[in-house]
Short mmCIF file of C-alpha atoms in Angstrom, two decimals:
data_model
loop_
_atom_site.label_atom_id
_atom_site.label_comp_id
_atom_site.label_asym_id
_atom_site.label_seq_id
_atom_site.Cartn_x
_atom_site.Cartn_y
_atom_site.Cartn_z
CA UNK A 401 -2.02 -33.44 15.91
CA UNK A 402 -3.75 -31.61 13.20
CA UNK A 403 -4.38 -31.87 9.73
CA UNK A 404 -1.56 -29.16 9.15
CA UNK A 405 1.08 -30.59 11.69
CA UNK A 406 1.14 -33.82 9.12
CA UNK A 407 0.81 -32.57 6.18
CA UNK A 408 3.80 -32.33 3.68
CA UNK A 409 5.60 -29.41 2.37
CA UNK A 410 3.75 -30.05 -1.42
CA UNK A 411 0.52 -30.95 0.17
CA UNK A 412 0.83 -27.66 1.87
CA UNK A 413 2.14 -25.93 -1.17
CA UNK A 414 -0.56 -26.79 -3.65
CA UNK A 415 -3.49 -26.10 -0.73
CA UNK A 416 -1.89 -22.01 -0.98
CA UNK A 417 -1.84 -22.32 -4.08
CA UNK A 418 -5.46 -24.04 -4.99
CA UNK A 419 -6.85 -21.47 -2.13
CA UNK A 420 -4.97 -18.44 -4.05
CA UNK A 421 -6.25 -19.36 -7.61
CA UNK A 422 -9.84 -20.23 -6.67
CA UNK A 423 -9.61 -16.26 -5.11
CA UNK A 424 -8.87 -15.30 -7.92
CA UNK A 425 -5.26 -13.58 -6.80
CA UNK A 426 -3.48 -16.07 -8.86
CA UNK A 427 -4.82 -15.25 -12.72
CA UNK A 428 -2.49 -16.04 -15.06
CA UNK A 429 -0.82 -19.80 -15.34
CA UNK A 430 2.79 -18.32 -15.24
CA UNK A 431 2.70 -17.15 -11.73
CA UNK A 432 0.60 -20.32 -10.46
CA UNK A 433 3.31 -22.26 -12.00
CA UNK A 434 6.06 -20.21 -10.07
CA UNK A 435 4.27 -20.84 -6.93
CA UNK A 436 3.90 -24.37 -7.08
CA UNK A 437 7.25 -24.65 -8.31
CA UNK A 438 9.09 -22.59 -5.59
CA UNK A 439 9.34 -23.83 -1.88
CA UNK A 440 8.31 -21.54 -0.05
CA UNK A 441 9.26 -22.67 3.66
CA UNK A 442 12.87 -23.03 2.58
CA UNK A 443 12.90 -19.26 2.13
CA UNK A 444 10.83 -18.74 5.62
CA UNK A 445 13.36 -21.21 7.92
CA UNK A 446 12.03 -18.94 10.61
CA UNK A 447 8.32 -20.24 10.90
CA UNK A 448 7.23 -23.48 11.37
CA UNK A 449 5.77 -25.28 8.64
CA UNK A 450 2.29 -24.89 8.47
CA UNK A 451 2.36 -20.45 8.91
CA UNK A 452 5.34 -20.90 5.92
CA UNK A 453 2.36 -21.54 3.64
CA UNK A 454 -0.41 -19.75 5.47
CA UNK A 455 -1.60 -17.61 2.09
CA UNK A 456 -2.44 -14.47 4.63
CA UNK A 457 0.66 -14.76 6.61
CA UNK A 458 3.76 -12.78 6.57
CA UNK A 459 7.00 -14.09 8.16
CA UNK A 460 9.45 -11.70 9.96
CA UNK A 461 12.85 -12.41 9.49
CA UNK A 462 14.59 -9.45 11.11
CA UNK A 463 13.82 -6.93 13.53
CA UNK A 464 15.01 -3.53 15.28
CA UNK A 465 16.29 -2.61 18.28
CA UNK A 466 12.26 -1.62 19.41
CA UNK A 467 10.86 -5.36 18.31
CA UNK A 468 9.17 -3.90 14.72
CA UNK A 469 10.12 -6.08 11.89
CA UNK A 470 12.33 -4.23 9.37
CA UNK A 471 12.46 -7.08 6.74
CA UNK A 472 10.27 -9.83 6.33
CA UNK A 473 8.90 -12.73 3.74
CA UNK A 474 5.82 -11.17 2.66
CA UNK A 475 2.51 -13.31 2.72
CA UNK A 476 1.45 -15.20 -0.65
CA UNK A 477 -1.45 -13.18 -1.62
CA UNK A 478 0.28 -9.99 -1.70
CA UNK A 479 3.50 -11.52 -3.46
CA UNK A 480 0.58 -13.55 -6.09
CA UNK A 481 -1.45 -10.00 -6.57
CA UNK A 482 2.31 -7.97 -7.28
CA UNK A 483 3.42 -10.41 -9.53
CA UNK A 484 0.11 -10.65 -11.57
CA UNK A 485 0.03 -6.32 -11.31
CA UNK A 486 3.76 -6.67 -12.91
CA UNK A 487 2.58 -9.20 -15.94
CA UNK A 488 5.85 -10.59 -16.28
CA UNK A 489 6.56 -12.24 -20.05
CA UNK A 490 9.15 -14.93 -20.33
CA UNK A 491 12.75 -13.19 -20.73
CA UNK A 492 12.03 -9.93 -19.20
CA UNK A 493 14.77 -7.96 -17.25
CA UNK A 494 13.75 -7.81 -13.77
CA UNK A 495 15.02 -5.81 -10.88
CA UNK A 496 13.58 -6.39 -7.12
CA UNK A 497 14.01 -3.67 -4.50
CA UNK A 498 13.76 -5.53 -1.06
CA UNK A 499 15.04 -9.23 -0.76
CA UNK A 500 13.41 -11.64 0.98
CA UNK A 501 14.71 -14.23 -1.35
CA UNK A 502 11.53 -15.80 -2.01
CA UNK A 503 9.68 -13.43 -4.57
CA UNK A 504 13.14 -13.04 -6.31
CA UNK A 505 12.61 -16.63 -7.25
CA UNK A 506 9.20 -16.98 -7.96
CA UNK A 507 10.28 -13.83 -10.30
CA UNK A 508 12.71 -15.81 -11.86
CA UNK A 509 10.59 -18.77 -12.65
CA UNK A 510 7.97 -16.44 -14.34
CA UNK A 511 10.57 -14.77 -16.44
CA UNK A 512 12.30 -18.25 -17.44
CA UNK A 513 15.85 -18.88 -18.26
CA UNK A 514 16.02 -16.39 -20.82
CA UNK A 515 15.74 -13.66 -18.77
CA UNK A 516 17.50 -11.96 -15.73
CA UNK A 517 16.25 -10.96 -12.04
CA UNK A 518 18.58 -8.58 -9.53
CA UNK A 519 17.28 -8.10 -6.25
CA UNK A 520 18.91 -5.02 -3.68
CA UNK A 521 18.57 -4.36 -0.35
CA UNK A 522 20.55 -1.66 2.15
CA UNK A 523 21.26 -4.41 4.98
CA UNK A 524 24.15 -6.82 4.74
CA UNK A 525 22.08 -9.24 7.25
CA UNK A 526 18.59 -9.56 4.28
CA UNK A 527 21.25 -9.31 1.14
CA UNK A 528 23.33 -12.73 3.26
CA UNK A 529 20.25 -14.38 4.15
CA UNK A 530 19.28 -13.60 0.65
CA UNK A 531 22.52 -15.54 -1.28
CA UNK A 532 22.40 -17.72 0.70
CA UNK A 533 18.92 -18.88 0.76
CA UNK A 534 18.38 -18.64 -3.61
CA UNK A 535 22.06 -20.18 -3.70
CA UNK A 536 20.23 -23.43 -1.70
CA UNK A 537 17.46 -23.30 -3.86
CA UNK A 538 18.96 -23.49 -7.31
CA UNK A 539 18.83 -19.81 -7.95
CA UNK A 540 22.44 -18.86 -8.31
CA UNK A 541 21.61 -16.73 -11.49
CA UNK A 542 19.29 -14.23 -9.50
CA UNK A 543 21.87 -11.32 -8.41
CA UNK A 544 22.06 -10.34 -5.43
CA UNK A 545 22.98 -6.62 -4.59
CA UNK A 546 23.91 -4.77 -1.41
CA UNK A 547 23.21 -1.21 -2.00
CA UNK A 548 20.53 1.39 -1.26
CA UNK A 549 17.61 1.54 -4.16
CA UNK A 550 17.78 4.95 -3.90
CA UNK A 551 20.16 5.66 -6.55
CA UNK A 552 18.85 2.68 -8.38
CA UNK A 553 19.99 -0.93 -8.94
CA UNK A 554 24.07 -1.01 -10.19
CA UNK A 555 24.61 -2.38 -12.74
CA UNK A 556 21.50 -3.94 -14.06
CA UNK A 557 20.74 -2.01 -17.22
CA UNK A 558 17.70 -1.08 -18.40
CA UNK A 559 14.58 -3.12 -16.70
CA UNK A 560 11.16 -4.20 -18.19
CA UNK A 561 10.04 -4.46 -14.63
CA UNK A 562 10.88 -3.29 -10.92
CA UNK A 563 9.15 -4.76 -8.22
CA UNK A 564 9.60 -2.93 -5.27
CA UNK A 565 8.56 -5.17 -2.06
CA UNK A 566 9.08 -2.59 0.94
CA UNK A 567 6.72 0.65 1.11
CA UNK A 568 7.75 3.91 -0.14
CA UNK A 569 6.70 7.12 0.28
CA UNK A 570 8.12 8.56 -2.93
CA UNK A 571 9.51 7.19 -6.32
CA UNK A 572 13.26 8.17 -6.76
CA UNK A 573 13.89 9.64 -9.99
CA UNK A 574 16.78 6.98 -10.77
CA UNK A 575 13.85 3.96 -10.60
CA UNK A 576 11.77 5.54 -13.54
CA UNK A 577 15.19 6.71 -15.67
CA UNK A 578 16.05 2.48 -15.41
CA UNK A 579 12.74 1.10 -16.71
CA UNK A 580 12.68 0.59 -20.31
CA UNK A 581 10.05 2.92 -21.93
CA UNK A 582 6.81 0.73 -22.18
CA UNK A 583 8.26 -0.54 -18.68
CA UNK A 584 6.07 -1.02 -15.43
CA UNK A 585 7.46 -0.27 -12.09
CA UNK A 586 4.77 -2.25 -9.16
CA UNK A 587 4.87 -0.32 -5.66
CA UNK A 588 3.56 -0.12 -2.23
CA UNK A 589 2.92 3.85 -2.19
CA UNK A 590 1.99 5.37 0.75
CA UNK A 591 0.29 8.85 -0.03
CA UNK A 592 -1.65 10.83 2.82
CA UNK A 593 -1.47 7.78 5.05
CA UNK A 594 -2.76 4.95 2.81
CA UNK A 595 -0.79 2.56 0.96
CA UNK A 596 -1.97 0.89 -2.48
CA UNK A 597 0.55 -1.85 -4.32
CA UNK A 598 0.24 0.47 -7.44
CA UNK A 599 1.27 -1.13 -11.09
CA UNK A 600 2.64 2.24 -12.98
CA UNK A 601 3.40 2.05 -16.72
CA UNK A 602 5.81 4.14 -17.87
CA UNK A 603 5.21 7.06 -20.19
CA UNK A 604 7.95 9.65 -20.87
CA UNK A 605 9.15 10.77 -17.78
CA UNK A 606 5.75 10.49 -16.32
CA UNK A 607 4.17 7.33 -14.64
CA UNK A 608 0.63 6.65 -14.90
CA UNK A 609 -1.27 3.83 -12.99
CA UNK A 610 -2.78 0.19 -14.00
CA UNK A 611 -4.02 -0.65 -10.87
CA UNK A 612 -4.40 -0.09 -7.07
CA UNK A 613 -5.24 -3.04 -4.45
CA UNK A 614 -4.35 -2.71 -0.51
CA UNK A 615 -1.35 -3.56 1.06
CA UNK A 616 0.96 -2.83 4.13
CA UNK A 617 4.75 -3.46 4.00
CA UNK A 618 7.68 -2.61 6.33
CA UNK A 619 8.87 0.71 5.63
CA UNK A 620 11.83 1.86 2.67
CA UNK A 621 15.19 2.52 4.77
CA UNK A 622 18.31 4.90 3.94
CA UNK A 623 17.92 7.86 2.19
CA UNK A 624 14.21 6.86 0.96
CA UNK A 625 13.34 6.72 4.42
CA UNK A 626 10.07 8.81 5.18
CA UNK A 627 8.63 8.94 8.83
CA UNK A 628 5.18 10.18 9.85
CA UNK A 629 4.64 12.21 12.67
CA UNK A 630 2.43 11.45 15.44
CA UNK A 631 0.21 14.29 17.60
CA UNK A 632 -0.81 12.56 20.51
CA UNK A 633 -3.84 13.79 22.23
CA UNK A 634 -5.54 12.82 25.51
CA UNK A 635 -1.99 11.50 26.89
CA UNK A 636 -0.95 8.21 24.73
CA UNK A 637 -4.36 6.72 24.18
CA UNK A 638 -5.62 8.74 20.81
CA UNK A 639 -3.10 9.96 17.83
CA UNK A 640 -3.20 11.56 14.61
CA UNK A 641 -0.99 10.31 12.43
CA UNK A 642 0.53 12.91 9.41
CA UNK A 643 2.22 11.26 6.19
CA UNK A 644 2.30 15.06 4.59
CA UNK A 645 1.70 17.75 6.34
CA UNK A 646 1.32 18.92 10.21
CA UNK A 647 -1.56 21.40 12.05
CA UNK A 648 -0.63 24.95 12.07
CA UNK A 649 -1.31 25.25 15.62
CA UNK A 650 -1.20 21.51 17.11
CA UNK A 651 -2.23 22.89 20.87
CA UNK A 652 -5.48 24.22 19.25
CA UNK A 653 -6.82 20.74 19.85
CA UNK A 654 -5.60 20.90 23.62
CA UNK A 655 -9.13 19.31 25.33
CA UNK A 656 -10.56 18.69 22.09
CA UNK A 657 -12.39 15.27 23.37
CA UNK A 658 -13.78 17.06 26.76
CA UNK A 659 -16.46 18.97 24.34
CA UNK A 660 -19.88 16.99 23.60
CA UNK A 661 -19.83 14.80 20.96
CA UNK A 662 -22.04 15.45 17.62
CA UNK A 663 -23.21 12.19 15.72
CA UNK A 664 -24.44 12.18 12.00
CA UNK A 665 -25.36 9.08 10.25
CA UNK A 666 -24.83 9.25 6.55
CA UNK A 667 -27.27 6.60 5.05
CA UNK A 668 -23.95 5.43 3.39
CA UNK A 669 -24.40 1.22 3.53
CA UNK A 670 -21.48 -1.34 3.26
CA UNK A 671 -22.04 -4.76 2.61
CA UNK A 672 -20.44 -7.75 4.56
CA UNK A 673 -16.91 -8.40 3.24
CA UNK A 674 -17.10 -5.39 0.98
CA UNK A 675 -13.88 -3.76 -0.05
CA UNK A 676 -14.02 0.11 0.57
CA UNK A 677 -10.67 1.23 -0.82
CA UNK A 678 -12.09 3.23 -3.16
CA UNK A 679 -14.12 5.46 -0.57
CA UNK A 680 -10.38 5.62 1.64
CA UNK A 681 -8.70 7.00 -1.58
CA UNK A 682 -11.52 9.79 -2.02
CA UNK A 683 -11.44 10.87 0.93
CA UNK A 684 -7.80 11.08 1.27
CA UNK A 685 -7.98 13.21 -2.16
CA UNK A 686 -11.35 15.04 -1.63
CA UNK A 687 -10.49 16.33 2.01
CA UNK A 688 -8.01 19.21 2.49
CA UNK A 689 -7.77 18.32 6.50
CA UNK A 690 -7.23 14.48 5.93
CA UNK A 691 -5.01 12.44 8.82
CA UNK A 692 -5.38 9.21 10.17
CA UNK A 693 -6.42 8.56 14.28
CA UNK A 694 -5.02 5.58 16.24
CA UNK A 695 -6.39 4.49 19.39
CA UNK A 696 -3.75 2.95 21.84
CA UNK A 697 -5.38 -0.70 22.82
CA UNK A 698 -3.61 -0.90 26.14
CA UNK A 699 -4.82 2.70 26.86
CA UNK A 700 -8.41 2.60 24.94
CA UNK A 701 -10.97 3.94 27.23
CA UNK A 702 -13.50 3.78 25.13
CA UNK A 703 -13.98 7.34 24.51
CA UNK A 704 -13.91 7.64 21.09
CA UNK A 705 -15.30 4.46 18.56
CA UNK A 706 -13.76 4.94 15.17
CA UNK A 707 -14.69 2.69 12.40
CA UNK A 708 -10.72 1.32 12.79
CA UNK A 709 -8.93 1.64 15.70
CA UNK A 710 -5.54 1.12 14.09
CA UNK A 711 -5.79 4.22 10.95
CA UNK A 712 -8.97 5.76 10.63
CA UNK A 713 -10.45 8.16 8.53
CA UNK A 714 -10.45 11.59 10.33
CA UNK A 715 -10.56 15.20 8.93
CA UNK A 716 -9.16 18.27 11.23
CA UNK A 717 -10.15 21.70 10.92
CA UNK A 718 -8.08 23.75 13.28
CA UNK A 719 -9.67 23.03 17.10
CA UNK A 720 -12.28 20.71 15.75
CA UNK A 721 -11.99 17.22 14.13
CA UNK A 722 -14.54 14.24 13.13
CA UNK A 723 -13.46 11.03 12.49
CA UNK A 724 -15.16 8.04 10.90
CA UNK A 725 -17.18 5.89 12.14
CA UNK A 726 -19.88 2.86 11.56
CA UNK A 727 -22.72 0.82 13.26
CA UNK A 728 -24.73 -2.43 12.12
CA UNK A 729 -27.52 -2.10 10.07
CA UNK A 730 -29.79 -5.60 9.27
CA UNK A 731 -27.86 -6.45 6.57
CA UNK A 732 -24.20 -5.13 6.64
CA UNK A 733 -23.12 -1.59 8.03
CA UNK A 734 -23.80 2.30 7.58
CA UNK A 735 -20.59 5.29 8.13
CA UNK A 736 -21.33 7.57 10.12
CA UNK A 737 -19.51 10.48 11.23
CA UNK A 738 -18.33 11.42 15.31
CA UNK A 739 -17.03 15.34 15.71
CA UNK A 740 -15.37 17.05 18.11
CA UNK A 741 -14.27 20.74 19.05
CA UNK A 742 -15.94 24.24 19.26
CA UNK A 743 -16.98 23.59 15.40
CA UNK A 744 -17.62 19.68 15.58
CA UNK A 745 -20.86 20.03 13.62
CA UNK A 746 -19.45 21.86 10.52
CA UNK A 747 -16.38 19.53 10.15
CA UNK A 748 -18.43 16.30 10.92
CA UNK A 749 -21.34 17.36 8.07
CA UNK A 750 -18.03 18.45 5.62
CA UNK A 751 -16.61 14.68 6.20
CA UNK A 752 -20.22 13.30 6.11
CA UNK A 753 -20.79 15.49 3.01
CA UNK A 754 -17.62 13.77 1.17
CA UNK A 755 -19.00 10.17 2.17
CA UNK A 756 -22.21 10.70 0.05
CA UNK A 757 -20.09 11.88 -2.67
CA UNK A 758 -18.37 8.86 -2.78
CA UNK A 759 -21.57 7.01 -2.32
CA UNK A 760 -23.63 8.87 -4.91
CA UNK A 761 -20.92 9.62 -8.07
CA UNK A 762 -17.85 7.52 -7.55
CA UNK A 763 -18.87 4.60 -5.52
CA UNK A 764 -17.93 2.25 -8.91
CA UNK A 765 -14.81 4.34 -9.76
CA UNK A 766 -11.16 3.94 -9.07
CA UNK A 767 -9.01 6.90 -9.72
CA UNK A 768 -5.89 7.08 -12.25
CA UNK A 769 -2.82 8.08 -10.48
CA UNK A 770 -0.04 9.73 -12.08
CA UNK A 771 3.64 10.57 -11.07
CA UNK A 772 5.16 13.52 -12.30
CA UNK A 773 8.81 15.08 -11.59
CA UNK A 774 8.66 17.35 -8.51
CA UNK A 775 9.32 20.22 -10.80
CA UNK A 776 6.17 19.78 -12.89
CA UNK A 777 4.10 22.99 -13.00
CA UNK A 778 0.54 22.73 -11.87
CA UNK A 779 -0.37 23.78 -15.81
CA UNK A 780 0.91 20.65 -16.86
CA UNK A 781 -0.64 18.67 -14.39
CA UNK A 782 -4.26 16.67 -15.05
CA UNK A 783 -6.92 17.73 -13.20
CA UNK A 784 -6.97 16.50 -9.28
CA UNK A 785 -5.40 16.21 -5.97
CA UNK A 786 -1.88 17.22 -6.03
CA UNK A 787 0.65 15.49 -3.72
CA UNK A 788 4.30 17.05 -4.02
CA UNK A 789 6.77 15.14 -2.55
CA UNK A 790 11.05 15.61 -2.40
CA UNK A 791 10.85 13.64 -6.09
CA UNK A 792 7.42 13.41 -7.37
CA UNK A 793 3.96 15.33 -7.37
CA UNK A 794 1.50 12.69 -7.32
CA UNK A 795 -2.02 13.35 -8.88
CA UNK A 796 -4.79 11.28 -7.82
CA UNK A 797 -7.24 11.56 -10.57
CA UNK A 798 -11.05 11.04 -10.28
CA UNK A 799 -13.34 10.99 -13.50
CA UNK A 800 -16.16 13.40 -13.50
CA UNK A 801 -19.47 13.13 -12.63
CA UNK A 802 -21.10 10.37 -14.88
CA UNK A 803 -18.01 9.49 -17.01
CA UNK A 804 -15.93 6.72 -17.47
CA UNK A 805 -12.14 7.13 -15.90
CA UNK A 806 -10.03 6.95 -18.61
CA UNK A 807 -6.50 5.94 -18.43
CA UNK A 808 -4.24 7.39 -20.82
CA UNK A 809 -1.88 4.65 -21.11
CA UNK A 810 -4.68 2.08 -21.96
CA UNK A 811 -6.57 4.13 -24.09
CA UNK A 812 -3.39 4.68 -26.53
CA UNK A 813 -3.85 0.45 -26.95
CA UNK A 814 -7.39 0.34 -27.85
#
């Protein structure tokens, strides 16, 4: 047997924990204290003991008719890093879209007995599993709501904080109108493809962001449900994915991958380990022409090598495209760029052109990202790309050349 197999639920518990901290995803001494508190595999029943407190690990606890998981215990370093974006104080009023049961506590621990925590989900099956599971753990006071988040939470009031723990494409209006007005709502957004856990303060009937960090989560259901669309090419084996947006003429790229390839290496170097989140969110804002390719594994013939084969980079200009890609270098990795199509060369030296933006004026940047009614006019909008959605009309915000982004929201508390 292994070291794992033997171990205890605590011993297990305070190795997540001790390997969370010293990452530095666990900051503040409030949410380490939840986590150590809160058993964790008595919310995950499903897995066996020693993937219960894998920090990395996710645990399905429900899937669809096609095998993909529609509700699931997410892993401990994304549930540590939300928490710490929300900066939960002791008697807050917390509301919890998505109920695995297990954040809802930790939630509760961090806000104390003085204050409240309701958590909603659409299915009868998650809100059931839910009761039941916080009702076994000594957390009858957390409410538990069946309903569908987007009209809100019933009956909870006004919230300091909303945690919302499936991805969402957009932000319905009634989630903003319930925070309190110096309260944070903490989201998986998925704009243009890519989804960030995003902390967004409130201000006025705007929303402007704290932070950004990396995340995937099963996708919102009901009427917040948002689908992208798929163009597959070349058969099954290569798609382009669209979160906003579709080709004008999608048979233009009929043959697309018979023409000759054009390479063009960027000089653009990545580190081992290095995060590059910052150089996905530019080019998802920078390019007009911005998608996503998958290559199907069972079907991969090798043809094309993007830099990932699950969602990568890729920027299509009518019959042409060029996706990202990368090769070693002696001490880490350079981007390069692979086109395709009658005009391969001009859209693979446009992406490759973007990538040395990043590289040259933003590389130590992150952008502030705002959320404005749908209605907004682009006159009162801040400078940047504009997203419109049914509800919202998300700006991702770079700072200029040279300058320092400034965030509105913490520049009023200097």
């Amino acid at each position: 047997m292994t070291h794992g197999e033997t171990a205890s639920p605590e011993a297990l518990r305070t190795a997540m924990v001790d390997q969370l901290v010293r990452a530095g995803t666990i900051r503040s001494k409030a949410v380490e204290a939840a986590f150590r508190t809160v058993a964790r595999h008595a919310f995950a029943p499903e897995a066996p003991l020693v993937q219960a407190y894998a920090a990395h690990d996710a645990v399905a606890t429900k899937k669809n008719e096609h095998g993909i998981d529609v509700s699931s215990v997410s892993a401990p370093d994304v549930q540590a890093m939300m928490l710490e974006q929300a900066e939960i104080q002791a008697g807050m009023r917390l509301g919890e879209v998505g109920s695995g049961g297990y954040n809802a506590a930790l939630m509760a621990e961090v806000a104390g007995p003085d204050g409240s925590v309701v958590t909603i989900d659409i299915d009868r099956d998650v809100t059931d599993r839910a009761r039941r599971l916080l009702d076994a753990n000594g957390y009858e006071g957390v409410r538990v709501v069946l309903a569908d988040a987007e009209h809100g939470l019933p009956d909870a009031g006004t919230l300091d904080r909303l945690i919302v723990t499936v991805g969402a494409w957009d932000i319905p209006p009634a989630w903003t109108d319930q925070l309190a007005e110096d309260g944070r709502l903490v989201v998986p957004l998925r704009t243009r493809g890519l989804t960030r856990s995003i902390s967004f303060d409130r201000d006025g009937d705007r929303l402007v962001s704290r932070s950004a960090e990396v995340c995937g989560f099963v996708t919102m259901q009901g009427e917040g449900e948002h689908i992208e669309r798929l163009l597959l090419i070349r058969g099954k084996e290569i798609g382009l994915r669209f979160d906003e947006g579709w080709p004008a003429d999608p048979d233009a790229l009929n043959g697309v991958f018979d023409t000759d390839r054009v390479e063009k290496w960027t000089g653009v170097t990545v580190a081992p380990g290095e995060p590059i989140k910052g150089m996905q969110m530019w080019l998802a804002s920078a390019l007009d022409g911005f998608c996503l390719m998958s290559v199907d594994t069972e079907m991969d013939t090798g043809l094309v090598a993007p830099q990932n084969k699950r969602a990568n980079i890729t920027l299509l200009d009518g019959d042409s495209l060029a996706y990202l890609a990368i090769r070693p270098t002696g001490e880490g990795a350079e981007f390069g760029v692979h086109g395709y199509g009658p005009n391969a060369a001009e859209v693979a030296d446009a992406l490759a052109e973007e990538l040395q933006t990043w590289d040259r004026d933003h590389r130590q940047d992150e952008p502030v990202i705002y959320v404005y009614p749908a209605g907004t006019s682009e006159a009162d909008l801040p400078p940047g790309r504009v997203i419109t959605k049914r509800h919202r009309r998300i700006v991702i915000s770079w700072p200029q050349k040279g300058q320092v982004s400034k965030n509105p929201i913490t520049e009023k508390e200097k």
